[in-house]
Every structure is written in structure tokens, then in C-alpha cells.
Amino acid sequence: MQSLRFKAIHNLTANPFSVDVKGSTKITQIFGENVFTLKTAREFLSDEAYKSLLASIKSGSKIDRKMGDQISAGLKGWAEKKGVTHFTHWFQPLTGATAEKHDSFFTLKGDGGALEEFDGAALIQQEPDASSFPSGGLRATFEARGYTAWDPSSPAFIMEIGQGKTLCIPTIFVSYTGESLDTKTPLLKALVALDKAAVDVCQYFDKNVTEVTATLGWEQEYFVVDASLANARPDLVMTGRTVFGHAPAKGQQLEDHYFASIPERVYAFMRDYEEEAYKLGIPLRTRHNEVAPSQFECAPIFESVNLAVDHNTLLMDVMTRVAKRHNLVVLLHEKPFAGINGSGKHNNWSLATNTGVNLLGPGKTPKTNLMFLAFFVNTIKAVHDYADLLRASIASAGNDHRLGANEAPPAIISIFIGKYLTDVLKQIETRVGQKFDEQDEAMLKLDIHKSIPELMLDNTDRNRTSPFAFTGNKFEFRAVGSSANCAGAMTVLNTIMAETLTRFKIDVDAVIEKGEKKEIAIMQIIQKYIVESKDVLFEGDGYSDKWEQEAKKRGLPNVKTTPLALDAFVTDKAKKLFEHNKIYSHSELEARHEILLENYVKKVQIEARVMGDLATNHILPSAIKYQNILIQNIKGLKEIGLAATASENQSQIVEKISEHINAMSTKVEEMIEARKVANEITGTREKAIAYCDTVKSCFDDIRYNVDKLELLVDDKLWELPKYRELLFLR
Ligand code: ADP
Ligand code: MG
């Protein structure tokens, strides 16, 4: 029987996939057509209901039962007009995926008659069976109740799957006793804390600022692979990455893929998922090839953080589904292929006021300049003081393959700010010990706005190796993994920023109380913060060994593995921080820590099993088959009297194959034993460490031997599609 690998290759070449690129629809014609936008709400709701919805979006005010009924009726009217039959609360539990449980509008009345119904109660709150979602021990299984509750700040949307249409209501997910069981609840709390702290600081500069919104623009990297080829790789199917595979003759060294023209089949797929995304109101803006072969990226126009996070999780789901239509598979894993770049998800982050000012955009007047400096330096201080937490916020089994692998930011959190701003901060800093006074007005008049935009916005003064970089009018957190829910990183970033700004206000007020002028007081604290946090600033090559040594001297944390990085979530400092800002209680933090560790263990465990299985029932049989052919050949040569010289080569190959088979099998045995030992460990943290140090540590050796075998064994006998096929055939 022909192997799946050759069937897939045959089909790909014999019947090239018909490329059906969508015609050009004007984006504005379809944008948001499946979203219950405010404009749609205006059309389908009474004045009263509309106002109530608006107030709830703007200020989080509660929607009462009567208004809830009216809004749900409007929603149902709109949805039914579009052919929707079911609705679901759409939420983001700690599994890392999105969750939904569909209910039909259809119901039976007491007299047996049928009715389509969707009332306020169904809109506002639901009780999915929550017993199978991770809770980190917060919710004993016998008390399985968890609630989803409507988040009006993210509009309802219609998800189209084939012919089916479902009304999706974005919700939070909390336990019966109110603890958060999802990623959205803490994120919303962090955004509230940030808003308050930032508004308080803005008040020094502009009394009209009453609201500060954190903004996020993510850049999603991903790989695209032909589905038939991917399906012939059990490792891709089970883990989203290839655990084996020798580097192809051609990798990314020619750099001919980056920004090159997009392959037609992938282009058709992009056009298709983009159209779905536009209908869902996801404002995609850019698409291009990335550095590695078959790697691509898309990015939207930035939005408020909560909406941007929802849109990213929704898009990951949409991309995965749309790919199927094109017989393609999207790989969102951080490291699907060894030897070429992995994928990340840069998080561009800034703060916007209700008065239309970007707080991380250098101002045009001395006053707004000082405001920029205050927020800029507070960000640096926040990242410096809580670098361990930021590191923890991006920790995952997948991201461990990428961080510090000379293609992605190192596990050391540092900030790049560019030459000009480095000089500005140095100027301020050199006045250590001296007090700022009236003569320092000059300092406040620094012409920041003139120099930064040209330097930074045109990309010339950028450092691609920094995990946290200032890029002219925003910071870019580059260490986030491609498959991650951005909420994790965004919750931490906005919380530490809220905490630092709150501290800043207290510090400045204390100086003002001593009789100092407001501007001078602000400048003094900015100076103090620069001195305290300058160690986190680094302009050089973040991928170099020199930086690792230098960072060590500076005392910056450099935690390379997830189980240890996650410790940062449960330090006293973290507990205080999250409690103070009302994000997590101690028990919620501990539960989350537990869930993240469990997730790590499960991921490594699955990879280890897949590796063991493949080594034993894919690699070994092929290698032995080929070995036997060679042995027969040597025997034949001997029979006709050509033994001595002619068989030397063959004997060597037989020997090499034996060596690699033995080394591979021994390591697999060792890994299985290590797993058994690790599984007996009761503490989750210790178990995760054991999985990292004793199970995962076998992966490289096993892989080395398998990849060597791939080079030796007859290509026709090799069952797993090779890198050259996965990466270059479509
Ligand atoms: P690049 O960083 O590749 O040069 P851009 O600067 O155009 O690209 O933007 C990258 C991402 O940053 C986009 O998603 C963009 O919307 C987002 N972005 C731009 N300004 C802001 C901002 N003020 N806040 C958050 N994200 C922003
Ligand atoms: Mg960028």
C-alpha cells in the first residue's frame, strides 16, 4: 500500500488544488455586517434600550431586567433577519481556546406549542456545565457551577459555519463563588485599574481627561501547510509541531520568502479568511510573507485592548476553520519546525485619552512633552520592577522553544528606546543629586516630538532583538507566543502600569506638598524613576551571549523554562500587586499558577508520547526494512565474489543505521521511564520541573538520531512527509 506521504505528494502534483481567489468586494461594504454594532443597535432598539446599552458600554453601568429583555429582543430581531437559529455565550476559559455551547432560540410552551425565544436572562447570564474546564482547584467538581455573564463592551456577533449561523454573546466566565475562570475577567479588571491610575496622572496636565483606554495592535504570525501532507504527520495532528524532521537542503538562508509575493493558493486562503474577519468587524490591515518558508503574518488596525483580544482569539478560530476549505492547515504553534524561525505575536501597546491624545506619542508643547515623558518613564519603571511577571505572562511549553533561540527575544526582559530617547533620559539622569528648579525649565522644553517621529517611525532606529521596544508612539511587546491569548500578557502589562502610575502620583504629590511647583515635582520623580530602572534599558544585540553576561551582572532575571518562570505569579510581591489592583485574590492567583503548570505538563506529556510512538512504529520499521535490504545486498555481493571492496560502503551504512536505531531506542526507553517517575510526583510545580528536566531533556537526543536515520534510509521507505515537502509544496 502506498504511504499517506506519497499519496499526498501525488495528489498535490497530479491534481493541483484549484485556486479560487475571491473577487474584490469593497471592504467597507461588508465590514462589521455580522456585528451588532452601535449603529445596528440604534436601528433595532428603542431609545430607552439603546441608551441603557450605551451607558453600560461607556461606564459599565448595570442593565436591569426590563432593559435586558428589550435589548435581547432587539438582538434576536436582528439575528433572525440574518437567518440565525441558535445563540451561544462565547467565552475564553483557561484551556487557551474559546468555548461555546449553542442553544436554539426554539423552545416549547406549556401547551406544547413551539416558540422562538431569547429573553434578557438568557442574554445576561448562563450556566454552562463547567465541570470540565480547568479551575485549578477553585471549584470542586461536585460544585460544578460556573457562570457566563455578558460583556457589553465587546459587541455580539454572528458566527457563520457552513450554512449554520450562531449569535455569539461575548461573556466572562466565573465560578459560583465569583472567582474568575477565564482570561477576560482579569483583563477587564486590569483595564479598569489602568484607566483610573492613568486618569489621575493625566489630571496633572489636562483636567479634561476623564478616561484612558489601553490600545492593542497584535501581529499574528503563522505557518500554512497542505492538509494532506500535515495529516500524514501524527505529530502535527496531535501537537501542532513536528517533533522530527531533518532540515531541508534549502531553509530560510536565502531569505527569499520574506516579503516575497504570496503563493497563489495561500493568497486565496488569506482573501477568504480576511472576508470572514471583515464581516466580524476585525479590522485587518496588513498581510505578508514572513522570514521562514511557508510562514506568514497578518495584523489589524489597533483597537481597545479588550476588543483587540477578542478579535485575535476569534481570528485564530476563523483562520483554522477557513483553512479547511482550502485543504490547508494553519499552524499557530510557536515552533512548528526546527531549524527555521518560530512564530510570535507582537503586542503593540499604547494608551489613549478621551481627548484624543496618545500618551506614548511625544507631545508638541513643553506641557504635553512632560506628559509623554511621565508615561514613557513610568512604563520603563513598571517593566523594570515587574520583569519577572512579564516573563511569566508569556511562558508556555510552546514559547520555550522560541525564546532565546536566536530568532526571538531572549528570556531576559529588557527595553529598547532608541538613541535619541536614551540621550534624553541620560540628560535628565545626570542631574542626580541636584534638584530640579526653575532654571531647569529648559529640560521641560526638550524638542522630543521633532526628533522621534523621523528616527523611529521610519524603522531605521529599530532593534529587532529587543523583547520590549519603543517604536515611536507605542511599545511593542515582542515575546508573546503566536498561539497565546494576548489577555495573559495584557493583564500583566496593564496591571503593572496601573500600579506604577498610582505610586508615581503618590510620589509626586509628596513633593508638591513640600511646596514644590508641580512641573518640578514631576521632573524630580521622573529622574528618580530613571535612576531606579535604567538597568532594564538595553540598546545592543539581544541575541548575543555578551548580553546574557551583561544582564547577569545587572541582576536582571533570565529564566529559561516555563515551570520556573511561572513562580513569579505566586511571589509575595505578585500577590500584593494583584490584590492591590483588585485583579486576582491570592487563591485565584494560586489556581492560575496551578492551571498553567498543569497545562505545561500535559503539553510535554503529549509530545513525549507522540515521539515515543512515532519512533517505535514509524521510524524503527522503516529503518529496519532498509537495513534488511542492504544486508541482502551484501550477502548477494558476497555470493558473486565481490565481498571485500564493494560491500564496504553498504556495511558502513548498516552499521550507522544500527547505531542510530540503538541510540534512539535507548533514549525513548529512558524518556518513558522518566515519565513514569514524573507521573508519580504529587506537587504540580515539582512535576512540571521533572517533565522539563528529565522528560523534555530526552527530546533532542531522540530527534538527533531520527533525523540522521531520515538521511540514511531509502526515501521511498520513509513514511513521514519531509520538511522539504511540508515547507515547499502547496
Ligand atoms: P510595524 O510595527 O510593523 O512598523 P505599524 O507600526 O504600522 O507596523 O503597526 C504595527 C501594529 O501596531 C498595527 O497593528 C498597528 O495598528 C499597531 N499600532 C499602531 N499605533 C498603535 C497604538 N497607538 N496603540 C496600539 N497599537 C498601535
Ligand atoms: Mg511591529
mmCIF file of C-alpha atoms in Angstrom, residues 186-388:
data_model
loop_
_atom_site.group_PDB
_atom_site.id
_atom_site.type_symbol
_atom_site.label_atom_id
_atom_site.label_comp_id
_atom_site.label_asym_id
_atom_site.label_seq_id
_atom_site.Cartn_x
_atom_site.Cartn_y
_atom_site.Cartn_z
ATOM 1 C CA PRO A 186 -8.898 39.679 34.997
ATOM 2 C CA LEU A 187 -8.178 41.595 31.801
ATOM 3 C CA LEU A 188 -11.260 43.774 32.236
ATOM 4 C CA LYS A 189 -10.264 44.407 35.857
ATOM 5 C CA ALA A 190 -6.732 45.372 34.831
ATOM 6 C CA LEU A 191 -8.110 47.811 32.267
ATOM 7 C CA VAL A 192 -10.296 49.443 34.923
ATOM 8 C CA ALA A 193 -7.301 49.791 37.264
ATOM 9 C CA LEU A 194 -5.178 51.234 34.463
ATOM 10 C CA ASP A 195 -7.884 53.686 33.468
ATOM 11 C CA LYS A 196 -8.181 55.062 36.982
ATOM 12 C CA ALA A 197 -4.447 55.322 37.652
ATOM 13 C CA ALA A 198 -3.716 56.912 34.269
ATOM 14 C CA VAL A 199 -6.552 59.436 34.521
ATOM 15 C CA ASP A 200 -5.226 60.521 37.929
ATOM 16 C CA VAL A 201 -1.799 61.209 36.454
ATOM 17 C CA CYS A 202 -3.276 62.919 33.371
ATOM 18 C CA GLN A 203 -5.030 65.327 35.689
ATOM 19 C CA TYR A 204 -1.665 66.996 36.377
ATOM 20 C CA PHE A 205 -1.594 68.011 32.746
ATOM 21 C CA ASP A 206 -5.130 68.236 31.465
ATOM 22 C CA LYS A 207 -8.299 68.401 33.524
ATOM 23 C CA ASN A 208 -10.382 67.317 30.540
ATOM 24 C CA VAL A 209 -9.000 63.814 30.593
ATOM 25 C CA THR A 210 -11.610 61.578 32.212
ATOM 26 C CA GLU A 211 -10.865 58.287 30.527
ATOM 27 C CA VAL A 212 -7.734 56.450 29.434
ATOM 28 C CA THR A 213 -8.041 53.409 27.204
ATOM 29 C CA ALA A 214 -5.223 50.952 26.670
ATOM 30 C CA THR A 215 -4.837 50.073 22.995
ATOM 31 C CA LEU A 216 -3.511 46.927 21.364
ATOM 32 C CA GLY A 217 -2.467 46.096 17.828
ATOM 33 C CA TRP A 218 -1.275 42.485 17.514
ATOM 34 C CA GLU A 219 0.738 40.987 14.679
ATOM 35 C CA GLN A 220 -0.163 37.331 14.165
ATOM 36 C CA GLU A 221 2.457 35.025 12.676
ATOM 37 C CA TYR A 222 1.503 31.570 11.387
ATOM 38 C CA PHE A 223 2.529 28.758 9.071
ATOM 39 C CA VAL A 224 0.387 27.259 6.317
ATOM 40 C CA VAL A 225 0.824 23.627 5.256
ATOM 41 C CA ASP A 226 -1.061 21.409 2.806
ATOM 42 C CA ALA A 227 -3.610 19.432 4.819
ATOM 43 C CA SER A 228 -2.959 16.043 3.199
ATOM 44 C CA LEU A 229 0.734 16.325 3.988
ATOM 45 C CA ALA A 230 0.006 17.560 7.518
ATOM 46 C CA ASN A 231 -2.418 14.702 8.100
ATOM 47 C CA ALA A 232 0.338 12.223 7.295
ATOM 48 C CA ARG A 233 2.309 13.654 10.252
ATOM 49 C CA PRO A 234 0.776 12.396 13.503
ATOM 50 C CA ASP A 235 2.976 14.852 15.415
ATOM 51 C CA LEU A 236 1.464 17.841 13.584
ATOM 52 C CA VAL A 237 -2.019 16.482 14.090
ATOM 53 C CA MET A 238 -1.536 15.837 17.818
ATOM 54 C CA THR A 239 0.797 18.622 18.924
ATOM 55 C CA GLY A 240 0.793 21.298 16.226
ATOM 56 C CA ARG A 241 4.531 20.916 15.736
ATOM 57 C CA THR A 242 6.912 18.480 14.074
ATOM 58 C CA VAL A 243 8.858 16.551 16.697
ATOM 59 C CA PHE A 244 11.131 15.074 13.980
ATOM 60 C CA GLY A 245 12.335 16.222 10.576
ATOM 61 C CA HIS A 246 15.737 16.838 9.086
ATOM 62 C CA ALA A 247 16.447 20.345 7.879
ATOM 63 C CA PRO A 248 15.834 20.624 4.128
ATOM 64 C CA ALA A 249 18.684 21.475 1.761
ATOM 65 C CA LYS A 250 17.133 24.882 1.483
ATOM 66 C CA GLY A 251 15.802 26.588 4.602
ATOM 67 C CA GLN A 252 15.463 30.300 5.119
ATOM 68 C CA GLN A 253 19.102 31.136 4.338
ATOM 69 C CA LEU A 254 18.327 32.751 1.004
ATOM 70 C CA GLU A 255 15.805 34.992 2.730
ATOM 71 C CA ASP A 256 13.801 34.750 -0.455
ATOM 72 C CA HIS A 257 10.475 34.192 1.263
ATOM 73 C CA TYR A 258 10.374 37.342 3.397
ATOM 74 C CA PHE A 259 8.013 39.892 1.869
ATOM 75 C CA ALA A 260 8.129 37.932 -1.420
ATOM 76 C CA SER A 261 4.978 37.533 -3.482
ATOM 77 C CA ILE A 262 2.365 35.456 -1.700
ATOM 78 C CA PRO A 263 1.828 31.967 -3.214
ATOM 79 C CA GLU A 264 -1.494 31.861 -5.029
ATOM 80 C CA ARG A 265 -3.067 29.085 -3.006
ATOM 81 C CA VAL A 266 -2.216 30.816 0.256
ATOM 82 C CA TYR A 267 -3.406 34.100 -1.188
ATOM 83 C CA ALA A 268 -6.811 32.555 -1.898
ATOM 84 C CA PHE A 269 -6.934 31.341 1.690
ATOM 85 C CA MET A 270 -5.981 34.778 3.015
ATOM 86 C CA ARG A 271 -8.641 36.515 0.952
ATOM 87 C CA ASP A 272 -11.176 34.054 2.237
ATOM 88 C CA TYR A 273 -10.390 34.375 5.955
ATOM 89 C CA GLU A 274 -9.995 38.130 5.630
ATOM 90 C CA GLU A 275 -13.511 38.379 4.259
ATOM 91 C CA GLU A 276 -14.850 36.382 7.208
ATOM 92 C CA ALA A 277 -12.840 38.612 9.530
ATOM 93 C CA TYR A 278 -14.179 41.815 7.985
ATOM 94 C CA LYS A 279 -17.741 40.631 8.378
ATOM 95 C CA LEU A 280 -16.932 40.069 12.044
ATOM 96 C CA GLY A 281 -15.591 43.597 12.370
ATOM 97 C CA ILE A 282 -11.927 42.566 12.699
ATOM 98 C CA PRO A 283 -10.047 45.453 11.066
ATOM 99 C CA LEU A 284 -7.261 43.510 9.320
ATOM 100 C CA ARG A 285 -4.831 45.800 7.598
ATOM 101 C CA THR A 286 -1.643 44.013 6.544
ATOM 102 C CA ARG A 287 -0.624 40.602 5.205
ATOM 103 C CA HIS A 288 2.791 39.424 4.103
ATOM 104 C CA ASN A 289 5.235 36.535 3.919
ATOM 105 C CA GLU A 290 7.432 36.098 6.974
ATOM 106 C CA VAL A 291 11.073 35.034 7.201
ATOM 107 C CA ALA A 292 10.673 31.237 7.218
ATOM 108 C CA PRO A 293 9.339 29.339 4.203
ATOM 109 C CA SER A 294 5.541 28.954 4.416
ATOM 110 C CA GLN A 295 5.374 31.468 7.254
ATOM 111 C CA PHE A 296 3.029 34.454 7.051
ATOM 112 C CA GLU A 297 1.740 37.332 9.131
ATOM 113 C CA CYS A 298 -1.368 39.437 9.403
ATOM 114 C CA ALA A 299 -2.094 42.487 11.535
ATOM 115 C CA PRO A 300 -5.147 44.653 12.140
ATOM 116 C CA ILE A 301 -5.530 48.328 12.936
ATOM 117 C CA PHE A 302 -5.200 48.653 16.705
ATOM 118 C CA GLU A 303 -8.277 48.737 18.954
ATOM 119 C CA SER A 304 -9.038 48.982 22.651
ATOM 120 C CA VAL A 305 -7.354 46.059 24.387
ATOM 121 C CA ASN A 306 -10.463 44.049 25.294
ATOM 122 C CA LEU A 307 -11.841 44.189 21.767
ATOM 123 C CA ALA A 308 -8.434 43.514 20.196
ATOM 124 C CA VAL A 309 -8.008 40.420 22.363
ATOM 125 C CA ASP A 310 -11.460 39.105 21.437
ATOM 126 C CA HIS A 311 -10.755 39.769 17.782
ATOM 127 C CA ASN A 312 -7.451 37.918 17.924
ATOM 128 C CA THR A 313 -8.919 34.815 19.558
ATOM 129 C CA LEU A 314 -11.825 34.935 17.136
ATOM 130 C CA LEU A 315 -9.480 35.262 14.168
ATOM 131 C CA MET A 316 -7.348 32.295 15.249
ATOM 132 C CA ASP A 317 -10.552 30.270 15.238
ATOM 133 C CA VAL A 318 -11.724 31.648 11.891
ATOM 134 C CA MET A 319 -8.350 31.032 10.220
ATOM 135 C CA THR A 320 -8.292 27.447 11.392
ATOM 136 C CA ARG A 321 -11.777 26.795 10.050
ATOM 137 C CA VAL A 322 -11.362 28.615 6.745
ATOM 138 C CA ALA A 323 -8.080 26.776 6.073
ATOM 139 C CA LYS A 324 -10.051 23.512 5.903
ATOM 140 C CA ARG A 325 -11.996 24.799 2.903
ATOM 141 C CA HIS A 326 -8.689 25.158 1.072
ATOM 142 C CA ASN A 327 -7.350 21.798 2.207
ATOM 143 C CA LEU A 328 -4.728 23.706 4.180
ATOM 144 C CA VAL A 329 -3.742 23.617 7.829
ATOM 145 C CA VAL A 330 -2.794 26.712 9.810
ATOM 146 C CA LEU A 331 -0.089 26.151 12.394
ATOM 147 C CA LEU A 332 -0.296 28.671 15.216
ATOM 148 C CA HIS A 333 2.308 26.842 17.313
ATOM 149 C CA GLU A 334 5.354 28.860 18.423
ATOM 150 C CA LYS A 335 7.822 26.402 16.909
ATOM 151 C CA PRO A 336 6.313 24.057 14.305
ATOM 152 C CA PHE A 337 9.672 23.374 12.600
ATOM 153 C CA ALA A 338 13.193 23.087 13.964
ATOM 154 C CA GLY A 339 15.956 24.994 12.242
ATOM 155 C CA ILE A 340 13.829 27.828 10.914
ATOM 156 C CA ASN A 341 12.112 30.701 12.699
ATOM 157 C CA GLY A 342 9.221 30.122 15.023
ATOM 158 C CA SER A 343 6.150 32.336 15.293
ATOM 159 C CA GLY A 344 5.330 35.117 17.685
ATOM 160 C CA LYS A 345 2.611 37.657 18.203
ATOM 161 C CA HIS A 346 3.980 41.152 18.740
ATOM 162 C CA ASN A 347 1.703 43.135 21.033
ATOM 163 C CA ASN A 348 1.806 46.832 20.118
ATOM 164 C CA TRP A 349 0.515 48.692 23.132
ATOM 165 C CA SER A 350 -0.237 52.279 23.989
ATOM 166 C CA LEU A 351 -2.616 54.485 25.993
ATOM 167 C CA ALA A 352 -5.214 56.827 24.517
ATOM 168 C CA THR A 353 -7.186 59.551 26.315
ATOM 169 C CA ASN A 354 -10.798 60.510 25.730
ATOM 170 C CA THR A 355 -9.395 63.842 24.465
ATOM 171 C CA GLY A 356 -7.728 62.040 21.572
ATOM 172 C CA VAL A 357 -4.143 62.081 22.846
ATOM 173 C CA ASN A 358 -1.807 59.093 22.506
ATOM 174 C CA LEU A 359 0.039 59.204 25.837
ATOM 175 C CA LEU A 360 3.063 57.419 24.391
ATOM 176 C CA GLY A 361 3.270 59.756 21.427
ATOM 177 C CA PRO A 362 5.773 62.563 22.065
ATOM 178 C CA GLY A 363 3.948 65.860 22.523
ATOM 179 C CA LYS A 364 4.275 69.065 20.602
ATOM 180 C CA THR A 365 4.438 71.509 23.506
ATOM 181 C CA PRO A 366 6.552 71.518 26.676
ATOM 182 C CA LYS A 367 3.498 70.588 28.693
ATOM 183 C CA THR A 368 2.479 67.592 26.583
ATOM 184 C CA ASN A 369 6.145 66.682 26.328
ATOM 185 C CA LEU A 370 6.299 66.331 30.072
ATOM 186 C CA MET A 371 3.144 64.219 29.994
ATOM 187 C CA PHE A 372 4.754 61.948 27.406
ATOM 188 C CA LEU A 373 7.927 61.673 29.486
ATOM 189 C CA ALA A 374 5.906 60.793 32.571
ATOM 190 C CA PHE A 375 4.087 57.902 30.870
ATOM 191 C CA PHE A 376 7.181 56.807 28.998
ATOM 192 C CA VAL A 377 9.329 56.616 32.129
ATOM 193 C CA ASN A 378 6.524 55.012 34.147
ATOM 194 C CA THR A 379 6.353 52.237 31.558
ATOM 195 C CA ILE A 380 10.101 51.665 31.853
ATOM 196 C CA LYS A 381 9.817 51.594 35.634
ATOM 197 C CA ALA A 382 6.885 49.167 35.519
ATOM 198 C CA VAL A 383 8.741 46.779 33.210
ATOM 199 C CA HIS A 384 11.886 47.054 35.329
ATOM 200 C CA ASP A 385 10.128 46.402 38.624
ATOM 201 C CA TYR A 386 7.972 43.539 37.335
ATOM 202 C CA ALA A 387 10.146 41.988 34.616
ATOM 203 C CA ASP A 388 9.669 38.576 36.218
#
